[in-house]
Short mmCIF file of C-alpha atoms in Angstrom, two decimals:
data_model
loop_
_atom_site.label_atom_id
_atom_site.label_comp_id
_atom_site.label_asym_id
_atom_site.label_seq_id
_atom_site.Cartn_x
_atom_site.Cartn_y
_atom_site.Cartn_z
CA GLY A 1 -15.54 6.27 -0.92
CA ALA A 2 -14.06 4.48 -3.68
CA VAL A 3 -14.46 1.30 -3.89
CA VAL A 4 -11.86 -1.43 -4.88
CA SER A 5 -12.81 -5.05 -4.83
CA GLN A 6 -10.62 -8.28 -5.18
CA HIS A 7 -11.51 -12.09 -6.37
CA PRO A 8 -10.96 -14.24 -4.83
CA SER A 9 -10.03 -12.98 -1.48
CA TRP A 10 -8.14 -16.36 -0.94
CA VAL A 11 -7.21 -19.11 -2.95
CA ILE A 12 -5.59 -22.67 -2.90
CA CYS A 13 -3.76 -24.54 -5.42
CA LYS A 14 -1.50 -26.80 -6.81
CA SER A 15 1.99 -26.69 -7.46
CA GLY A 16 2.17 -26.71 -11.01
CA THR A 17 -1.06 -24.57 -12.14
CA SER A 18 -2.10 -21.12 -12.32
CA VAL A 19 -4.53 -18.63 -10.57
CA LYS A 20 -6.12 -15.55 -11.83
CA ILE A 21 -6.42 -13.30 -8.89
CA GLU A 22 -8.81 -10.20 -10.39
CA CYS A 23 -9.17 -6.18 -9.32
CA ARG A 24 -12.35 -4.18 -10.38
CA SER A 25 -13.04 -0.67 -9.55
CA LEU A 26 -16.57 -0.64 -8.62
CA ASP A 27 -17.94 2.74 -8.68
CA PHE A 28 -14.84 4.22 -10.74
CA GLN A 29 -12.95 4.31 -13.66
CA ALA A 30 -9.32 3.17 -13.01
CA THR A 31 -7.09 3.97 -15.88
CA THR A 32 -4.07 2.61 -14.14
CA MET A 33 -4.16 0.07 -11.64
CA PHE A 34 -0.68 -1.42 -9.15
CA TRP A 35 -0.01 -4.73 -7.92
CA TYR A 36 1.57 -5.81 -4.77
CA ARG A 37 2.59 -8.65 -2.78
CA GLN A 38 3.15 -9.08 0.65
CA PHE A 39 5.19 -11.95 2.41
CA PRO A 40 4.34 -12.09 6.49
CA LYS A 41 5.54 -9.35 8.58
CA GLN A 42 6.87 -7.37 5.30
CA SER A 43 6.24 -4.01 3.26
CA LEU A 44 4.12 -4.51 -0.01
CA MET A 45 6.29 -4.54 -2.64
CA LEU A 46 5.01 -2.85 -6.14
CA MET A 47 5.16 -6.13 -8.15
CA ALA A 48 3.47 -3.56 -12.01
CA THR A 49 1.77 -1.07 -12.60
CA SER A 50 -1.67 -1.41 -14.82
CA ASN A 51 -2.70 0.30 -17.23
CA GLU A 52 -6.09 0.55 -19.37
CA GLY A 53 -5.18 -1.06 -22.81
CA SER A 54 -1.66 -0.65 -22.60
CA LYS A 55 1.08 -3.49 -21.11
CA ALA A 56 1.79 -3.57 -17.65
CA THR A 57 4.91 -1.90 -16.43
CA TYR A 58 7.34 -4.54 -13.89
CA GLU A 59 8.80 -3.44 -11.55
CA GLN A 60 12.60 -5.09 -11.57
CA GLY A 61 13.33 -8.53 -10.37
CA VAL A 62 9.28 -9.70 -10.86
CA GLU A 63 8.82 -11.84 -14.15
CA LYS A 64 6.73 -10.86 -16.63
CA ASP A 65 5.83 -14.16 -17.94
CA LYS A 66 5.06 -15.90 -14.88
CA PHE A 67 2.79 -12.37 -13.41
CA LEU A 68 0.27 -12.11 -16.20
CA ILE A 69 -1.33 -8.67 -16.13
CA ASN A 70 -4.13 -7.76 -18.62
CA HIS A 71 -6.09 -4.37 -17.87
CA ALA A 72 -8.88 -5.02 -20.42
CA SER A 73 -11.20 -2.23 -18.95
CA LEU A 74 -11.86 0.81 -16.81
CA THR A 75 -12.83 -1.40 -13.61
CA LEU A 76 -11.00 -4.66 -14.24
CA SER A 77 -7.16 -5.56 -13.98
CA THR A 78 -6.53 -9.09 -13.01
CA LEU A 79 -3.09 -11.27 -12.21
CA THR A 80 -2.71 -14.17 -13.66
CA VAL A 81 0.09 -16.62 -11.72
CA THR A 82 1.38 -19.18 -13.63
CA SER A 83 3.10 -22.57 -12.68
CA ALA A 84 2.71 -21.15 -9.14
CA HIS A 85 5.44 -22.82 -6.99
CA PRO A 86 4.97 -23.06 -2.70
CA GLU A 87 7.27 -19.16 -2.75
CA ASP A 88 4.29 -17.63 -4.69
CA SER A 89 2.72 -18.55 -1.54
CA SER A 90 1.61 -14.87 -0.18
CA PHE A 91 -0.81 -12.23 0.32
CA TYR A 92 -1.54 -10.03 -3.22
CA ILE A 93 -2.86 -6.52 -3.31
CA CYS A 94 -4.20 -4.37 -5.56
CA SER A 95 -4.83 -0.80 -5.74
CA ALA A 96 -6.46 1.68 -8.21
CA SER A 97 -6.23 4.86 -8.82
CA HIS A 98 -8.95 7.11 -8.73
CA ARG A 99 -8.75 10.91 -9.91
CA LEU A 100 -10.29 13.44 -7.89
CA ALA A 101 -10.62 17.54 -9.08
CA GLY A 102 -8.04 19.66 -9.47
CA LEU A 103 -5.69 17.05 -11.00
CA SER A 104 -4.89 15.33 -7.80
CA TYR A 105 -4.90 11.16 -7.62
CA GLU A 106 -6.01 9.14 -4.61
CA GLN A 107 -5.44 4.87 -4.16
CA TYR A 108 -8.49 3.12 -3.11
CA PHE A 109 -6.99 -0.61 -2.19
CA GLY A 110 -8.24 -3.99 -2.44
CA PRO A 111 -9.02 -5.64 0.27
CA GLY A 112 -6.24 -8.56 -0.78
CA THR A 113 -6.17 -12.51 -1.72
CA ARG A 114 -4.76 -15.21 -0.05
CA LEU A 115 -2.71 -17.45 -2.50
CA THR A 116 -1.38 -20.87 -1.37
CA VAL A 117 0.53 -22.99 -3.20
CA THR A 118 0.90 -26.43 -2.10
CA GLY B 1 13.20 5.45 -8.35
CA GLU B 2 11.97 6.66 -4.85
CA ASN B 3 13.16 4.93 -2.15
CA VAL B 4 11.29 4.49 1.43
CA GLU B 5 13.41 3.98 4.55
CA GLN B 6 10.80 3.90 7.85
CA HIS B 7 11.94 3.43 11.52
CA PRO B 8 11.74 1.49 14.21
CA SER B 9 10.57 -1.66 12.58
CA THR B 10 9.35 -2.57 16.28
CA LEU B 11 7.64 -0.06 18.59
CA SER B 12 6.46 -1.25 22.42
CA VAL B 13 4.56 1.57 24.33
CA GLN B 14 2.56 2.39 27.13
CA GLU B 15 -1.22 3.04 26.78
CA GLY B 16 -1.99 6.20 26.97
CA ASP B 17 2.07 7.87 26.13
CA SER B 18 2.84 8.72 22.31
CA ALA B 19 4.52 6.75 19.85
CA VAL B 20 6.71 8.34 16.90
CA ILE B 21 7.85 7.09 14.09
CA LYS B 22 10.02 8.03 11.08
CA CYS B 23 10.17 7.77 7.38
CA THR B 24 13.24 9.28 4.93
CA TYR B 25 12.43 9.36 0.94
CA SER B 26 14.67 9.73 -1.63
CA ASP B 27 13.04 11.32 -4.51
CA SER B 28 12.66 15.19 -3.98
CA ALA B 29 9.74 15.20 -7.14
CA SER B 30 7.68 13.47 -4.49
CA ASN B 31 4.96 15.67 -3.04
CA TYR B 32 2.43 13.70 -1.35
CA PHE B 33 2.79 11.63 1.77
CA PRO B 34 0.67 9.11 3.28
CA TRP B 35 0.88 7.08 6.03
CA TYR B 36 -1.49 3.80 6.13
CA LYS B 37 -2.59 1.27 9.61
CA GLN B 38 -3.27 -2.34 8.52
CA GLU B 39 -3.83 -5.00 11.06
CA LEU B 40 -3.38 -8.91 9.95
CA GLY B 41 -4.75 -9.66 7.30
CA LYS B 42 -6.18 -7.00 6.04
CA ARG B 43 -6.21 -3.98 2.92
CA PRO B 44 -4.08 -1.34 4.50
CA GLN B 45 -6.19 1.65 5.37
CA LEU B 46 -4.94 6.11 5.10
CA ILE B 47 -5.44 7.34 8.10
CA ILE B 48 -3.72 11.05 7.44
CA ASP B 49 -1.82 11.99 4.36
CA ILE B 50 0.55 15.68 4.06
CA ARG B 51 1.33 17.26 0.55
CA SER B 52 4.38 19.38 0.43
CA ASN B 53 2.90 22.38 0.51
CA VAL B 54 2.41 21.83 4.01
CA GLY B 55 4.68 21.41 7.22
CA GLU B 56 1.93 19.43 9.66
CA LYS B 57 -1.34 18.23 9.21
CA LYS B 58 -2.90 16.50 12.64
CA ASP B 59 -6.54 15.00 13.02
CA GLN B 60 -6.79 13.98 16.33
CA ARG B 61 -4.40 12.58 18.51
CA ILE B 62 -2.81 12.11 14.81
CA ALA B 63 -0.56 14.29 13.38
CA VAL B 64 2.11 14.48 11.07
CA THR B 65 5.67 16.88 10.25
CA LEU B 66 7.43 16.85 6.76
CA ASN B 67 10.65 18.50 7.00
CA LYS B 68 10.66 18.23 2.86
CA THR B 69 14.87 19.74 2.85
CA ALA B 70 15.48 17.03 4.90
CA LYS B 71 13.14 14.61 3.01
CA HIS B 72 12.26 13.60 6.24
CA PHE B 73 7.90 12.65 7.75
CA SER B 74 6.55 11.06 10.43
CA LEU B 75 4.30 10.18 12.35
CA HIS B 76 3.06 10.71 16.13
CA ILE B 77 0.15 9.48 18.01
CA THR B 78 -0.44 10.74 21.02
CA GLU B 79 -3.28 9.39 23.93
CA THR B 80 -2.50 5.54 22.27
CA GLN B 81 -5.41 3.43 22.41
CA PRO B 82 -5.76 -0.20 22.33
CA GLU B 83 -6.14 -0.48 19.31
CA ASP B 84 -3.84 1.71 18.05
CA SER B 85 -2.17 -1.67 17.93
CA ALA B 86 -1.41 -2.60 14.37
CA VAL B 87 1.09 -1.83 11.50
CA TYR B 88 2.05 1.35 10.41
CA PHE B 89 3.34 2.43 6.92
CA CYS B 90 4.68 4.78 5.26
CA ALA B 91 4.65 5.93 1.70
CA ALA B 92 5.14 8.25 -1.13
CA ASN B 93 4.48 9.29 -4.52
CA LEU B 94 3.61 12.31 -6.80
CA TYR B 95 -0.51 13.49 -5.86
CA SER B 96 -1.03 14.80 -9.17
CA SER B 97 -0.61 11.41 -10.99
CA ALA B 98 -1.86 7.95 -11.04
CA SER B 99 1.89 7.32 -9.77
CA LYS B 100 2.56 4.28 -7.84
CA ILE B 101 3.24 4.57 -3.73
CA ILE B 102 6.07 2.92 -2.63
CA PHE B 103 6.00 1.81 1.47
CA GLY B 104 8.18 2.13 3.73
CA SER B 105 9.23 -1.44 5.45
CA GLY B 106 6.42 -0.73 7.97
CA THR B 107 6.26 -0.37 11.37
CA ARG B 108 4.96 -2.66 14.44
CA LEU B 109 3.55 -0.63 17.62
CA SER B 110 2.25 -2.19 20.36
CA ILE B 111 0.11 -1.23 23.07
CA ARG B 112 1.36 -1.59 26.65
CA PRO B 113 -1.81 -1.62 28.90
#
């Protein structure tokens, strides 16, 4: 099956610094990728839709200037958490849409990145 | 936009018994309903899915039913085993597009030995 990787798998940073998380589709091209955030014991909340070659679409309540998304190639999307604060500590998961035969799509999830801001 | 509601939030069943998790969705345009199992600290794993052109789908001990008129869909796990303990999420989206998946709030399933 299709494989999506994320890097790093975990990161600890100091408050006020920025952190970049990478999401890669390893064996397929993904024109669309999605970024989710999951707090402990909660569901996956969609943050934004990342489209290759265009600006990301952010969900309501997600600050686009704080969570910078870049989808510069068909296999890579990056999420940069700028000026991180402790409340940004969370599990960040990306997914990539893989187009199947017959005009259908399936989404594949990355393994997630655990961010801890101290 | 789409809104998916899921219940119960927690479910404890005796090993060997059945477990049922229910979801509702709001957008009648949604036509694809995947179910995911997530273990602690790991990515969600697709366990079964159903498209709107069928009412039921089964895969060994797992089955999903869909009532498109009522916008309800359910996950049924029979003969539960300890390894079934996890958090389960229902979701909805448009199968024919690279559209976003909207997740339910999750159900923490515990299997009692």
